[in-house]
Structures are given as C-alpha cells and as structure tokens.
Coordinates of C-alpha atoms in Angstrom, one line a residue:
X26 CA 64.0 15.1 -20.5
X27 CA 62.7 16.4 -23.8
X28 CA 66.2 17.7 -24.7
X29 CA 67.7 14.3 -23.9
X30 CA 65.3 12.6 -26.3
X31 CA 65.8 15.2 -29.0
X32 CA 69.6 14.8 -28.6
X33 CA 69.3 11.0 -28.8
X34 CA 67.2 11.3 -32.0
X35 CA 69.8 13.5 -33.6
X36 CA 72.6 11.1 -32.7
X37 CA 70.6 8.2 -34.3
X38 CA 70.1 10.3 -37.5
X39 CA 73.8 11.1 -37.7
X40 CA 74.7 7.4 -37.3
X41 CA 72.2 6.4 -40.0
X42 CA 73.8 8.9 -42.4
X43 CA 77.4 7.6 -41.7
X44 CA 76.3 4.0 -41.9
X45 CA 78.0 1.8 -44.5
X46 CA 75.3 0.4 -46.7
X47 CA 75.4 -3.1 -48.3
X48 CA 74.8 -3.4 -52.0
X49 CA 74.9 -6.1 -54.7
X50 CA 78.1 -5.8 -56.6
X51 CA 78.3 -5.2 -60.3
X52 CA 82.1 -5.9 -60.5
X53 CA 82.2 -9.1 -58.4
X54 CA 79.0 -10.6 -59.8
X55 CA 78.6 -14.2 -60.8
X56 CA 74.8 -14.6 -60.6
X57 CA 73.2 -11.5 -59.0
X58 CA 76.1 -9.9 -57.2
X59 CA 74.9 -10.9 -53.7
X60 CA 78.1 -12.7 -52.6
X61 CA 80.3 -10.0 -54.2
X62 CA 78.4 -7.3 -52.5
X63 CA 78.7 -9.0 -49.1
X64 CA 82.4 -9.5 -49.7
X65 CA 82.8 -5.8 -50.6
X66 CA 80.9 -4.7 -47.5
X67 CA 83.1 -6.8 -45.2
X68 CA 86.3 -6.3 -47.2
X69 CA 87.0 -10.0 -47.8
X70 CA 87.6 -12.0 -51.0
X71 CA 84.3 -12.8 -52.7
X72 CA 85.4 -16.5 -53.1
X73 CA 85.2 -16.9 -49.4
X74 CA 81.6 -15.7 -49.3
X75 CA 80.7 -17.9 -52.3
X76 CA 82.2 -20.9 -50.6
X77 CA 80.3 -20.2 -47.4
X78 CA 77.1 -19.8 -49.4
X79 CA 77.8 -23.0 -51.2
X80 CA 78.3 -24.8 -47.9
X81 CA 74.9 -23.5 -46.8
X82 CA 73.3 -25.0 -50.0
X83 CA 75.2 -28.3 -49.7
X84 CA 74.4 -28.8 -46.0
X85 CA 70.7 -28.6 -46.9
X86 CA 70.0 -25.4 -45.1
X87 CA 68.3 -22.4 -46.4
X88 CA 71.0 -21.3 -48.9
X89 CA 69.0 -21.0 -52.0
X90 CA 65.9 -19.3 -50.5
X91 CA 68.2 -16.9 -48.6
X92 CA 70.1 -16.0 -51.8
X93 CA 66.8 -15.3 -53.5
X94 CA 65.6 -13.1 -50.6
X95 CA 69.0 -11.3 -50.6
X96 CA 68.7 -10.8 -54.3
X97 CA 65.3 -9.1 -53.9
X98 CA 66.1 -7.1 -50.7
X99 CA 69.7 -5.9 -51.3
X100 CA 69.8 -3.1 -53.9
X101 CA 72.2 -3.1 -56.8
X102 CA 75.2 -0.7 -56.5
X103 CA 74.6 1.9 -59.1
X104 CA 78.1 3.3 -58.7
X105 CA 81.3 1.5 -59.7
X106 CA 82.2 -1.2 -57.2
X107 CA 85.4 -1.0 -55.2
X108 CA 88.6 -2.1 -56.8
X109 CA 91.6 -3.7 -55.1
X110 CA 93.3 -0.4 -54.4
X111 CA 90.2 1.1 -52.8
X112 CA 90.0 -2.1 -50.6
X113 CA 93.5 -1.5 -49.4
X114 CA 92.8 2.2 -48.6
X115 CA 89.6 1.4 -46.7
X116 CA 90.8 -1.6 -44.8
X117 CA 93.4 -1.5 -42.0
X118 CA 94.9 -4.7 -43.4
X119 CA 95.5 -4.7 -47.1
X120 CA 93.1 -6.8 -49.2
X121 CA 94.6 -10.0 -50.3
X122 CA 92.9 -12.4 -52.6
X123 CA 92.3 -16.1 -51.7
X124 CA 94.5 -18.2 -54.0
X125 CA 95.5 -21.9 -54.1
X126 CA 99.1 -22.3 -52.9
X127 CA 101.8 -23.4 -55.3
X128 CA 104.4 -24.1 -52.7
X129 CA 102.6 -25.6 -49.6
X130 CA 100.4 -28.0 -51.5
X131 CA 99.5 -31.7 -51.1
X132 CA 96.9 -32.1 -53.9
X133 CA 95.7 -28.9 -55.4
X134 CA 97.0 -26.3 -52.9
X135 CA 93.5 -25.4 -51.5
X136 CA 94.4 -26.0 -47.9
X137 CA 97.8 -24.3 -48.3
X138 CA 96.0 -21.3 -49.8
X139 CA 93.5 -21.1 -47.0
X140 CA 96.4 -21.3 -44.5
X141 CA 98.2 -18.5 -46.2
X142 CA 95.0 -16.3 -46.4
X143 CA 94.0 -16.8 -42.7
X144 CA 97.7 -17.0 -41.4
X145 CA 97.0 -20.4 -40.0
X146 CA 98.8 -23.7 -40.4
X147 CA 97.5 -25.5 -43.5
X148 CA 97.3 -28.8 -41.5
X149 CA 94.3 -27.3 -39.7
X150 CA 92.4 -27.0 -43.0
X151 CA 93.6 -30.4 -44.1
X152 CA 92.2 -32.0 -40.9
X153 CA 89.0 -30.0 -41.3
X154 CA 88.5 -31.3 -44.9
X155 CA 89.3 -34.8 -43.8
X156 CA 86.8 -34.6 -40.9
X157 CA 84.1 -33.2 -43.3
X158 CA 84.9 -36.0 -45.8
X159 CA 83.2 -38.7 -43.8
X160 CA 79.7 -37.3 -43.3
X161 CA 78.2 -37.8 -46.7
X162 CA 81.4 -36.9 -48.5
X163 CA 80.8 -33.1 -47.9
X164 CA 84.6 -32.5 -47.5
X165 CA 85.2 -34.0 -50.9
X166 CA 82.6 -31.7 -52.6
X167 CA 83.9 -28.6 -50.7
X168 CA 87.4 -29.4 -51.9
X169 CA 86.3 -30.0 -55.5
X170 CA 84.3 -26.7 -55.5
X171 CA 87.2 -24.9 -53.9
X172 CA 89.5 -26.1 -56.7
X173 CA 87.1 -24.9 -59.3
X174 CA 86.3 -21.6 -57.7
X175 CA 89.6 -20.5 -56.2
X176 CA 92.3 -19.6 -58.7
X177 CA 95.9 -20.8 -58.4
X178 CA 98.9 -18.5 -57.6
X179 CA 100.7 -17.3 -60.7

C-alpha cells in the first residue's frame, strides 16, 4: 500500500512538471495581457478571448472584477511570447487569425469572418447577432465592437 501511494505521488509530481502554465502575454497585450495570455494558452486568436470578455462585461456579469483578479493572480510571461510560427508548430491545426471577411460580407464582414474562422455557415452568426439585437441592443454593440477589434482581410 505504501508503494502504491509513493508511486501515485511521483506520478502527480511528473504531471505537475509537464503541465502547461498560463501566463499574461507581453506580445498580445492590450491592457495587462490577460486575454492574450489565455489565447496563447489555448492556441486561439486573442480577439476571440477579448470579445468573450467584452461580452461578460456588457451582460453585467463579473467581467471587470474577474479581469482584475486574473491580472493579479496570473504571472507575467518573462520569456518572449509565442509567435504565429510557434502556434502552428504546437497546435495540431495551424493557427489562423480571426479576420473580417471581404468576400462573404453583408455589412462589415464580421459574421463572414466568424464563419470562416469556425468553419460554419455565416448565416448562423448573422441569426445569432440578430437574436441578440433585441434584448437591450446587445447584438448591435457586439457587432460594433467586433468591427472595431477584428481587422479586415487584406
């Protein structure tokens, strides 16, 4: 029994050493690097994390206090942050940035860009924005912030 417990403790220590840590990003920082660090950790575009965080703030939940807590708790990455080539090496699917679409656009290409990024029909995102438009105009503000935060395709 003692050997089983000792083996279990060694396994936990090895897992802790190999664990991928989360850090605030220096490279993808807008305010404190929290959203950029989360994006680097999960290998997604930082704009997506920023939009989700903005949604938390707009819907009146705990977005601002959670950001401040994350700012305090998550350490700053002292090393250089990952670049796009390193994302592609680490991720099974290559890193692709979230961009507003030029071709499949109705107004500003936001829903077309989301459709291209997630490999979904842009109509799904258009309907979602329309549904979110009615309760307090949330869809309108999400769309406006998306236009401001997400760059257009070249």
